[in-house]
Coordinates of C-alpha atoms and ligand atoms in Angstrom, one line a residue:
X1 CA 101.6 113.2 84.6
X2 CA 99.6 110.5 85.7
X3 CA 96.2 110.9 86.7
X4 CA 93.9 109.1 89.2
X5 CA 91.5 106.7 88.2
X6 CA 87.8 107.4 89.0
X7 CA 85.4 104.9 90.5
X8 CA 81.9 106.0 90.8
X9 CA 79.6 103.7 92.9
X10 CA 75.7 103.4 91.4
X11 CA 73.2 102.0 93.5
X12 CA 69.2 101.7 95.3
X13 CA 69.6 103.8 98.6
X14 CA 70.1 101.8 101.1
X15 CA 71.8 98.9 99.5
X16 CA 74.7 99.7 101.3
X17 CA 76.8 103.0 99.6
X18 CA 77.7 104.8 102.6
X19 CA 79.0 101.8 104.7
X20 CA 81.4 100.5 101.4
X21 CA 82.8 104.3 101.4
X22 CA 83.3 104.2 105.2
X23 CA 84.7 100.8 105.0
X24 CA 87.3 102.2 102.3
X25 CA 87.8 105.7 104.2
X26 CA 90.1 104.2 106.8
X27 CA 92.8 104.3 103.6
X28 CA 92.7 107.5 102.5
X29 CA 96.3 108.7 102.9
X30 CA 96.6 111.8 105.3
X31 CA 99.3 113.8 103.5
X32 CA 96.6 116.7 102.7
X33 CA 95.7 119.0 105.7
X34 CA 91.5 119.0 106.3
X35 CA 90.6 121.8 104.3
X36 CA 89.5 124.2 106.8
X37 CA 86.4 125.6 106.0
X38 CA 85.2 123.6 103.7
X39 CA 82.6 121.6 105.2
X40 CA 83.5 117.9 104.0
X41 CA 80.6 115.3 102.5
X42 CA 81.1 112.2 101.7
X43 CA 80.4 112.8 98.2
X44 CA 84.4 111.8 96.8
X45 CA 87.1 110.4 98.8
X46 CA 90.5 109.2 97.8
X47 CA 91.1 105.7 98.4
X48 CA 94.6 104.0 98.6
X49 CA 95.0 100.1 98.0
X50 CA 97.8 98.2 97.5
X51 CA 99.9 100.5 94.5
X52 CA 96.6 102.1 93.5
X53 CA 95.0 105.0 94.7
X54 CA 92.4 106.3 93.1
X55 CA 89.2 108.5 93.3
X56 CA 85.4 107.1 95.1
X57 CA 82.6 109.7 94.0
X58 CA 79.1 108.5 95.8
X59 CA 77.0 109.1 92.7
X60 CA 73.8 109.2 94.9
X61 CA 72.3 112.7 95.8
X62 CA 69.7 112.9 97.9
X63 CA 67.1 110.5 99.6
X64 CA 64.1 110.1 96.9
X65 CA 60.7 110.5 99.0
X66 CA 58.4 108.3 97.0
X67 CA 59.4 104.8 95.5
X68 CA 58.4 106.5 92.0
X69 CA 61.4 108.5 91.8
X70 CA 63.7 105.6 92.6
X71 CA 64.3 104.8 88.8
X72 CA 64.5 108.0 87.4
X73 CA 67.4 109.0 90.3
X74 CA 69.0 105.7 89.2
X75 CA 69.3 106.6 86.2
X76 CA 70.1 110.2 86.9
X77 CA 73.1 108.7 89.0
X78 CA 74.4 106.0 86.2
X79 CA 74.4 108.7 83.6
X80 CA 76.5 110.7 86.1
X81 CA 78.9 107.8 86.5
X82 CA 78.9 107.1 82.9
X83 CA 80.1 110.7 82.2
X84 CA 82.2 111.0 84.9
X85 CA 83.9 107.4 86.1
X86 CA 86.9 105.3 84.4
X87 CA 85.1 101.9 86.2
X88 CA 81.6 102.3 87.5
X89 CA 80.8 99.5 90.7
X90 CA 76.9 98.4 90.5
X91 CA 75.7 97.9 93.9
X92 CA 72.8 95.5 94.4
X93 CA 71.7 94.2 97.8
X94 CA 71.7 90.5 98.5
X95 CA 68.7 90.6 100.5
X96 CA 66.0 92.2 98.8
X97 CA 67.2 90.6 95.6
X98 CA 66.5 91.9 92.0
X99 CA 64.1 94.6 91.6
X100 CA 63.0 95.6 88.4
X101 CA 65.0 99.4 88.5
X102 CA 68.3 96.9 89.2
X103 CA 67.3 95.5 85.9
X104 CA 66.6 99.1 84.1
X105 CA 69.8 100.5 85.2
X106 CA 72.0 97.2 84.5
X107 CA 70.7 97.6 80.6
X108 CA 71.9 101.6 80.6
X109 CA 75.1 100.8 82.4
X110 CA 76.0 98.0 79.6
X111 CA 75.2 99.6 76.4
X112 CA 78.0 102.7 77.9
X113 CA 80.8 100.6 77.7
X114 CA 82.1 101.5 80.5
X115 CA 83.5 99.0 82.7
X116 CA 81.1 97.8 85.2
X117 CA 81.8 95.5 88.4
X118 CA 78.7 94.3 89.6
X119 CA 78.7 94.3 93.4
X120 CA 76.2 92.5 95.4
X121 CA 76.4 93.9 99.1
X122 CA 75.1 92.5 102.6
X123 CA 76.6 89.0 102.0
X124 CA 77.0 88.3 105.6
X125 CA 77.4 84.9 105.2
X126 CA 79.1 83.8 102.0
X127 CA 78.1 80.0 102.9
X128 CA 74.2 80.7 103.7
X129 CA 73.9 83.1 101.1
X130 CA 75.6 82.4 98.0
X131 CA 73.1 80.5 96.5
X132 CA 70.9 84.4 96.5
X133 CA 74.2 86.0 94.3
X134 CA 73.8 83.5 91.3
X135 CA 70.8 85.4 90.8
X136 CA 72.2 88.6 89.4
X137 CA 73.8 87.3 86.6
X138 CA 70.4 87.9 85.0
X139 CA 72.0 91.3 85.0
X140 CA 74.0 90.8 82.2
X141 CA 76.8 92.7 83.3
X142 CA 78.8 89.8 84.4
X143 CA 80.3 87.7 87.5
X144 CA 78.8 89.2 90.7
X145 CA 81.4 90.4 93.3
X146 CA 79.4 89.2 96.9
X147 CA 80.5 92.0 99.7
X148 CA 79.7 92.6 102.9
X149 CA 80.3 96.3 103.6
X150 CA 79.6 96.5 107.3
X151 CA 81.8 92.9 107.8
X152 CA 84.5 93.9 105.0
X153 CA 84.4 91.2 103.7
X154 CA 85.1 90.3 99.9
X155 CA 86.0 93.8 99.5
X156 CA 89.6 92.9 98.1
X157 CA 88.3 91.0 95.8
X158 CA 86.1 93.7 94.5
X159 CA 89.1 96.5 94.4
X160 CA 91.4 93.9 92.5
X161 CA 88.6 93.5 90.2
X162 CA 87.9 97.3 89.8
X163 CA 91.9 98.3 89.2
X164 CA 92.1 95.5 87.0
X165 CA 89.8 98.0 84.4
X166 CA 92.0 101.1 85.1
X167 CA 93.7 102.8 82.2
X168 CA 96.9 102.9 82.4
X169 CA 98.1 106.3 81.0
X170 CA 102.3 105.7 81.4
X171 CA 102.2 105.3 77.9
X172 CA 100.9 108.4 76.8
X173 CA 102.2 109.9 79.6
X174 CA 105.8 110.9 77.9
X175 CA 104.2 111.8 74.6
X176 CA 101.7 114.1 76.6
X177 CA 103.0 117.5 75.7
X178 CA 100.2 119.5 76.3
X179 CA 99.3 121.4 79.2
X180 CA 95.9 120.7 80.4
X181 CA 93.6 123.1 82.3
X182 CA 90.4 122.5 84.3
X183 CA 88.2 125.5 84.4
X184 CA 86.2 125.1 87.5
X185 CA 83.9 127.6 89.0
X186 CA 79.5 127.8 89.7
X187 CA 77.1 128.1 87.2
X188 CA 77.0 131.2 85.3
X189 CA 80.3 132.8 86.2
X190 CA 81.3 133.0 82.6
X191 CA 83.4 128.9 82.3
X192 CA 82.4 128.4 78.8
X193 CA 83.1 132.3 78.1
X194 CA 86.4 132.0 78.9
X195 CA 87.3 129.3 77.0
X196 CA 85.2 130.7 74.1
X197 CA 87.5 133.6 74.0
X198 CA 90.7 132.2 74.9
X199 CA 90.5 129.6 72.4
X200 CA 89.3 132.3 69.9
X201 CA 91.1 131.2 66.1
X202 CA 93.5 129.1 68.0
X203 CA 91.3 126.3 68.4
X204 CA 92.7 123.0 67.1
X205 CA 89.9 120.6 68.0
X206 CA 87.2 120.0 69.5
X207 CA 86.6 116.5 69.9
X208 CA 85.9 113.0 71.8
X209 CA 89.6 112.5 72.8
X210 CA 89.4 109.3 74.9
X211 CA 88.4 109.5 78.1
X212 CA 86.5 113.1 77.4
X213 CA 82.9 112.8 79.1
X214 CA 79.8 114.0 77.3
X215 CA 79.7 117.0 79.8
X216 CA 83.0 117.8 80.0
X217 CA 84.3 119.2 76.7
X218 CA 88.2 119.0 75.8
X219 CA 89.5 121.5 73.8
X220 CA 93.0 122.0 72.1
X221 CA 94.5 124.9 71.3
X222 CA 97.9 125.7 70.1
X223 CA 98.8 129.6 71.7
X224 CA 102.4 130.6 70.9
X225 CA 103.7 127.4 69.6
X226 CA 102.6 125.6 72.7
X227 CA 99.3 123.1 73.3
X228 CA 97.1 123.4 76.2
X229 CA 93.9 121.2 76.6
X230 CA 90.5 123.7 78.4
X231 CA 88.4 121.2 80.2
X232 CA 85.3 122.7 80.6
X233 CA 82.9 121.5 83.5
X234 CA 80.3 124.2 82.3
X235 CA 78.1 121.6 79.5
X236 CA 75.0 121.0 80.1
X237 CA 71.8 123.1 82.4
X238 CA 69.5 120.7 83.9
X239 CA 66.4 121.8 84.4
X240 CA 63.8 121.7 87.2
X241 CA 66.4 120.5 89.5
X242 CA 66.4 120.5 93.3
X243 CA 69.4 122.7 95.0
X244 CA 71.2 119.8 96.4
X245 CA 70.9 117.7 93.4
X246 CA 72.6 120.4 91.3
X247 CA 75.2 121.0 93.6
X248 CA 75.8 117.0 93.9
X249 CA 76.2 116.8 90.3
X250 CA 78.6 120.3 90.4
X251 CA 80.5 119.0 92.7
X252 CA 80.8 115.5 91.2
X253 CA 81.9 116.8 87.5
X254 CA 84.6 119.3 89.5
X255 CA 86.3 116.1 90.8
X256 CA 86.2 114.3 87.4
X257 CA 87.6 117.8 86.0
X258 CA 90.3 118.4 88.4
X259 CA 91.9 115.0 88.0
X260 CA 92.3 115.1 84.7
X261 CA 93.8 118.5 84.5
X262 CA 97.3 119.8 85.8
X263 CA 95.9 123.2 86.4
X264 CA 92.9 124.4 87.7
X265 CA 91.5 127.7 87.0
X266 CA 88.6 128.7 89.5
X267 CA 86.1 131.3 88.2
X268 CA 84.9 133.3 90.4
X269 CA 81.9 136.2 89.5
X270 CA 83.2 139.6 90.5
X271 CA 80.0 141.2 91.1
X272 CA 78.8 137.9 93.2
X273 CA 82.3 138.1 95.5
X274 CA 83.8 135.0 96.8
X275 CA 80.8 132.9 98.5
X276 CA 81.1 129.9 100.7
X277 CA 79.9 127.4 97.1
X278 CA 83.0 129.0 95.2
X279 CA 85.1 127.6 98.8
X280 CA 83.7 124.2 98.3
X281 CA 84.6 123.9 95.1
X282 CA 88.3 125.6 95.9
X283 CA 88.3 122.9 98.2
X284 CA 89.0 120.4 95.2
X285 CA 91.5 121.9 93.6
X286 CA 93.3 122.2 96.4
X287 CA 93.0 118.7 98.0
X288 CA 94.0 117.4 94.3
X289 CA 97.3 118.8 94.2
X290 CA 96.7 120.6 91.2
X291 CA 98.3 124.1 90.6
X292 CA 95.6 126.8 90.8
X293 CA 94.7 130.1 89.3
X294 CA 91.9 132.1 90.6
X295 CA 90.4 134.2 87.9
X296 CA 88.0 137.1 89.0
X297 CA 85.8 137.5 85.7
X298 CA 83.2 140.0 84.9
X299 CA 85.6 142.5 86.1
X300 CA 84.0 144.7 83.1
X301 CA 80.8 144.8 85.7
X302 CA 82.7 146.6 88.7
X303 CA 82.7 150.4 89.3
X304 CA 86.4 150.1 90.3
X305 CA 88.8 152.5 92.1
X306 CA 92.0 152.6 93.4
X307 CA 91.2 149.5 96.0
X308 CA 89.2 147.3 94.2
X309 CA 91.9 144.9 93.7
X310 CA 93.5 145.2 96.9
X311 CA 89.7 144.6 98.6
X312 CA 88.6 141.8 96.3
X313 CA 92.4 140.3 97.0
X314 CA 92.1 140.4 100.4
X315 CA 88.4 138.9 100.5
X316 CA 89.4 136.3 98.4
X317 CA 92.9 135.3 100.6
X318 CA 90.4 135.5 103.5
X319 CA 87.7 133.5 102.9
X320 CA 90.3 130.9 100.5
X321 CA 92.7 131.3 103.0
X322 CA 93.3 127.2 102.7
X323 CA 95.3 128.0 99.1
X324 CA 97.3 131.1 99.3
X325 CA 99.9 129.7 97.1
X326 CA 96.9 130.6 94.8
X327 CA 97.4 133.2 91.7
X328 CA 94.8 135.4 91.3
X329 CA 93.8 137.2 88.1
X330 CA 90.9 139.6 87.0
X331 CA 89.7 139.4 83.8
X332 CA 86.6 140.0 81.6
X333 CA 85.6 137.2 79.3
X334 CA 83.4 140.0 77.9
X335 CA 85.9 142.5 76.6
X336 CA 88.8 140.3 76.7
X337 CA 90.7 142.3 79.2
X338 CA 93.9 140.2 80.4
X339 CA 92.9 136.8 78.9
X340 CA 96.2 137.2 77.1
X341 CA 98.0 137.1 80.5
X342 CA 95.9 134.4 82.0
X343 CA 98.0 132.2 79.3
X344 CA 101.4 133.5 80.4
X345 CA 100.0 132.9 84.1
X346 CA 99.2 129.3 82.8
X347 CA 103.0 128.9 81.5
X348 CA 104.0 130.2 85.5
X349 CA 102.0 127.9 87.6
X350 CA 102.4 124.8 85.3
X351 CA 106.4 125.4 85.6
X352 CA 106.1 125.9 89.1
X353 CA 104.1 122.7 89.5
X354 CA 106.8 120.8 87.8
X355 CA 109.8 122.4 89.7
X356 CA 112.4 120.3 91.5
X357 CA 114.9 122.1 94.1
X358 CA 118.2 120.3 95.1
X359 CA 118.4 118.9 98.1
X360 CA 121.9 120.8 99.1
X361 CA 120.2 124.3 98.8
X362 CA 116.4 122.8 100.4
X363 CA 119.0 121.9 103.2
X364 CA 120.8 125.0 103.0
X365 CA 117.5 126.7 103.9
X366 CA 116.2 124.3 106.2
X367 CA 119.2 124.9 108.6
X368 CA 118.9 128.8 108.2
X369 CA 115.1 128.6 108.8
X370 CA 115.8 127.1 112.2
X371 CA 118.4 129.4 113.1
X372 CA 116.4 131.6 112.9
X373 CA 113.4 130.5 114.9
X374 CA 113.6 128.2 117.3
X375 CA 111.6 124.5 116.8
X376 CA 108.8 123.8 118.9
X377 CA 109.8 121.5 122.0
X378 CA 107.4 119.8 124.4
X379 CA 108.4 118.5 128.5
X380 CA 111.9 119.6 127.6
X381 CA 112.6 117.5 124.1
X382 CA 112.8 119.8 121.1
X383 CA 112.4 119.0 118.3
X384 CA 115.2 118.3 115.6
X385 CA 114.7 118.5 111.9
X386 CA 117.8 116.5 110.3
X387 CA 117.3 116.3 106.0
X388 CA 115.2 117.5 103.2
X389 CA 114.7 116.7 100.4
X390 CA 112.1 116.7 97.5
X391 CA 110.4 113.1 97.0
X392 CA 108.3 114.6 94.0
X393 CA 106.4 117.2 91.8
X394 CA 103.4 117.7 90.5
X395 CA 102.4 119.0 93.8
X396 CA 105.8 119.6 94.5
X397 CA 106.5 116.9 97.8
X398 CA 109.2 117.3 100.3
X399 CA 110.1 114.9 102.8
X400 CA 111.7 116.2 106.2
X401 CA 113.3 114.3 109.1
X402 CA 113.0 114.6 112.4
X403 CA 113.8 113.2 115.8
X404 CA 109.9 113.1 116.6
X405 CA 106.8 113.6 114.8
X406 CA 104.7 114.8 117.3
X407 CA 107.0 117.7 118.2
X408 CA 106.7 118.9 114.2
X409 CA 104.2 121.2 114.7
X410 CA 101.3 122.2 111.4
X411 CA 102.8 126.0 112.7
X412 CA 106.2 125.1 112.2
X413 CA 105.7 123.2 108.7
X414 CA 104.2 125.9 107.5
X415 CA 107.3 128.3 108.5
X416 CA 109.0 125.7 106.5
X417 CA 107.2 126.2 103.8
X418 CA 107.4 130.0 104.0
X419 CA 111.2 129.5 104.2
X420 CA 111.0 127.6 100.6
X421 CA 108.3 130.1 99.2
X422 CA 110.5 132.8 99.8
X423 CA 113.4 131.7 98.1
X424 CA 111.9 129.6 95.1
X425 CA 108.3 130.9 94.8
X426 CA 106.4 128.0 94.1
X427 CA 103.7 130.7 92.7
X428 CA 100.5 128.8 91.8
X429 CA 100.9 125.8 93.5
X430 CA 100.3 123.6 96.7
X431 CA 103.2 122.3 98.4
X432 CA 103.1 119.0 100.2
X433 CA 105.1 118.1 103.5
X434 CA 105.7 114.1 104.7
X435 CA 107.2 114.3 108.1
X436 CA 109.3 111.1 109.2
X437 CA 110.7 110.1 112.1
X438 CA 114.4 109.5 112.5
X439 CA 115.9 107.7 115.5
Ligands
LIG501 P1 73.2 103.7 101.0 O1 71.9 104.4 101.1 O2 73.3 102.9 99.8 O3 74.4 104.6 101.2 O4 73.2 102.6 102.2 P2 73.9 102.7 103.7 O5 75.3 102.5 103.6 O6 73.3 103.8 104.4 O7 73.3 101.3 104.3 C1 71.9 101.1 104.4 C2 71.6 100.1 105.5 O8 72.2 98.8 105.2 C3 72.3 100.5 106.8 O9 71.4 100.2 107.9 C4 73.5 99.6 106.9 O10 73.9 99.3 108.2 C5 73.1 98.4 106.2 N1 74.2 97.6 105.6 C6 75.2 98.1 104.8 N2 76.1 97.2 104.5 C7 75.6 96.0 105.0 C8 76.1 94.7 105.0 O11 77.1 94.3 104.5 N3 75.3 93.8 105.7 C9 74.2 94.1 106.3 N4 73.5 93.1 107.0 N5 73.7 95.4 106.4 C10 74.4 96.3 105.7
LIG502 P1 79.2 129.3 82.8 O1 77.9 128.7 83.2 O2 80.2 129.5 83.9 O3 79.9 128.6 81.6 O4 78.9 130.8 82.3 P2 78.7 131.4 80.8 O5 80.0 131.5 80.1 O6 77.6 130.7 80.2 O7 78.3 132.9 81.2 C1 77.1 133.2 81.9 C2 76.7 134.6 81.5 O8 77.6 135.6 81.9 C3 76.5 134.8 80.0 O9 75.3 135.6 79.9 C4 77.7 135.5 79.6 O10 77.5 136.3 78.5 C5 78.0 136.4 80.8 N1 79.4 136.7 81.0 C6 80.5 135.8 81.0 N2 81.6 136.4 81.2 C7 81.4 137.8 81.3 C8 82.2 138.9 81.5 O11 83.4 138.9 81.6 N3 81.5 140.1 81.6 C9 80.2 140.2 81.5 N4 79.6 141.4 81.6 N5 79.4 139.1 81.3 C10 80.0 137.9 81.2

């Protein structure tokens, strides 16, 4: 399974963040439904260019109020990237030049080892102004990349230079025979409890596998002959931290997570219910692709009766109504109470993830599904759906023909999808729909 690389951008405020994400939004490949509510920052984006598509995080939090805090945010930011990012992009700002936090945060960037493209924005005019780049080689981090963000200009030069670093993971990719799990959720829902008690005496390692950040901790297990990888987002509590900032920096380690992983499983505190943080971080799972478990822990906690399942079921499906295709388990980290299960449930999604469906039965269904309801049609031209078939898993991805795109409906895709649930399952994970139009 490949994975998507992760850029994280590092930079002053106001050099010029916002405008490069803007100027690289108009890409981002519009397969994925908006997430209805989940209210969408611009904190990650998915970015497609040329072959490569990969994953932006805005490393930046909030707006520091006094100039004192600039450096220590920097370097709040460039740690967060360091953990976090495959290739980290340096943005510096042609026209207030080097500054001495520039200079600080160059020196912390370098010593990671992570691959660093140095970026110097608000080149407007590459003749007039080139002269002013030469300057940041004093960086040390190498050849400066002149941009202009709000022109877009030199930005291809910049992207080759940033996929140039990528790690390429093909390789590994057919040797890869573990199963690797993402355990998502909000502070103190019981993450690192979890995986404390699933991996119990089966743990193999615990270890710096490549690529494993200093927050997020791999761990291999072997469980009934088979390998799984926990990746826990849980690590370390910073202190003395502003709301926002935490959240940024939850929110940012979720996406780093996710992509890795080919499941997620979001933790949810029973005696909290579902909130509207546990949605936002739903949110990433689901836009990733990534098969999903929902695991209700602390379920030791609740005074249950006969409904508590059914209510906490329904509350969840209501307020995470976006992912439905979800599994949802209740569990106690505590007492161990189904944390066996949540293993076999692991096997389920993961094979579900993977599935491929012929494209004589999708077919089959497809032409049942409109017999029995009727497409949409608009002014008199209905719409016709010709062919299915599957273009790929891990989300599983079907493409469907039509006579007209704009007759097909979000309603009617989604009857589709029903159509397929009901006859294959698909328990566990997203499916994906590319409409095309057939003359
Ligand atoms: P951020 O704080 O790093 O996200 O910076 P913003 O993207 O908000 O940009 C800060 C200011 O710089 C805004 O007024 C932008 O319009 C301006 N800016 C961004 N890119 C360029 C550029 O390429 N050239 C010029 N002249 N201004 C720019
Ligand atoms: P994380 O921040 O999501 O990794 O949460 P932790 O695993 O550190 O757990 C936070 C707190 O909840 C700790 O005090 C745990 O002992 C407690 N906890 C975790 N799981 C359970 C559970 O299933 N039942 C009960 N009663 N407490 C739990």
């Amino acid at each position: 399974m490949s994975r998507k690389n992760i850029v994280a951008v590092v930079g002053r405020p106001n050099v010029g963040k916002s405008t490069l994400f803007n100027a690289l939004a108009g890409s981002r490949i519009a397969i994925v439904q908006d997430t209805p509510g989940v209210t969408r920052d611009r904190i990650y984006q998915d970015v497609e260019w040329l072959n490569h598509n990969f994953t932006l995080i805005d490393t930046g939090g909030i707006e520091p109020d006094s100039k004192d805090v600039i450096l220590s945010q920097m370097r709040e930011q460039a740690q967060i990237a360091i953990d976090t990012a495959d290739v980290i992009i340096f943005m510096v700002d042609v026209k207030q030049g080097l500054t001495d936090s520039d200079s600080k945060v160059a020196d912390m960037l370098r010593k990671s080892g992570k691959p660093i493209v140095l970026c110097v924005n608000k080149v407007d005019n590459f003749n007039r102004d080139s002269l002013d780049v030469y300057e940041f080689y004093n960086l040390g981090i190498g050849e400066p990349f002149p941009i202009s963000a709000i022109n877009k200009q030199g930005i291809g030069d910049l992207l080759e230079e940033v996929v140039s670093h990528f790690v390429k993971d093909s390789v590994n990719d057919t040797e890869d025979d573990t199963t690797k799990i993402a355990i998502i959720g909000k502070p103190n829902v019981g993450k690192s409890s979890i995986i404390n008690k699933l991996i119990g005496e089966n743990r193999l390692i615990v270890s710096d596998i490549a690529g494993t950040t200093r927050d997020a901790i791999d761990t291999e297990v072997k469980y009934n002959g088979k390998k799984y990888t926990f990746i826990d987002t849980a690590g370390l509590r910073r202190k003395n931290k502003i709301k926002d900032e935490l959240e940024h920096y939850m929110i940012v380690r979720t996406v780093g997570a996710v992509e890795r992983a080919d499941i997620a499983i979001l933790v949810i505190n029973a005696e909290e219910g579902v909130t509207e943080q546990d949605a936002k971080i739903a949110g990433i799972a689901h836009e990733s692709g990534k098969a999903v478990i929902i695991a209700v822990n602390k379920w030791d906690l609740i005074e249950k009766d006969n409904h508590s399942v059914k209510e906490f079921t329904k509350d969840i499906r209501n307020t995470l109504a976006f992912m439905n295709y979800a599994e949802i388990i209740f569990i106690s980290a505590e007492t161990g109470q189904r944390l066996v299960k949540l293993y076999d449930m692991i096997d389920m999604v993961s094979e579900n993830h993977a599935l491929r469906v012929s494209t004589g039965v999708l077919n089959e269904i497809m032409t049942q599904a409109v017999v029995m309801q009727q497409p949409p049609s608009d002014k008199g031209k209905i719409l016709k759906l010709y062919y299915i078939t599957q273009a790929s898993v891990k989300p599983p991805t079907f493409v469907i023909f039509v006579n007209d795109k704009k007759l097909m409906h979000f309603s009617y895709t989604r009857y589709i999808e029903n159509q397929i649930r009901e006859a294959f399952g698909f328990k566990g994970t997203p499916l994906r729909f590319i409409i095309r139009e057939r003359k």
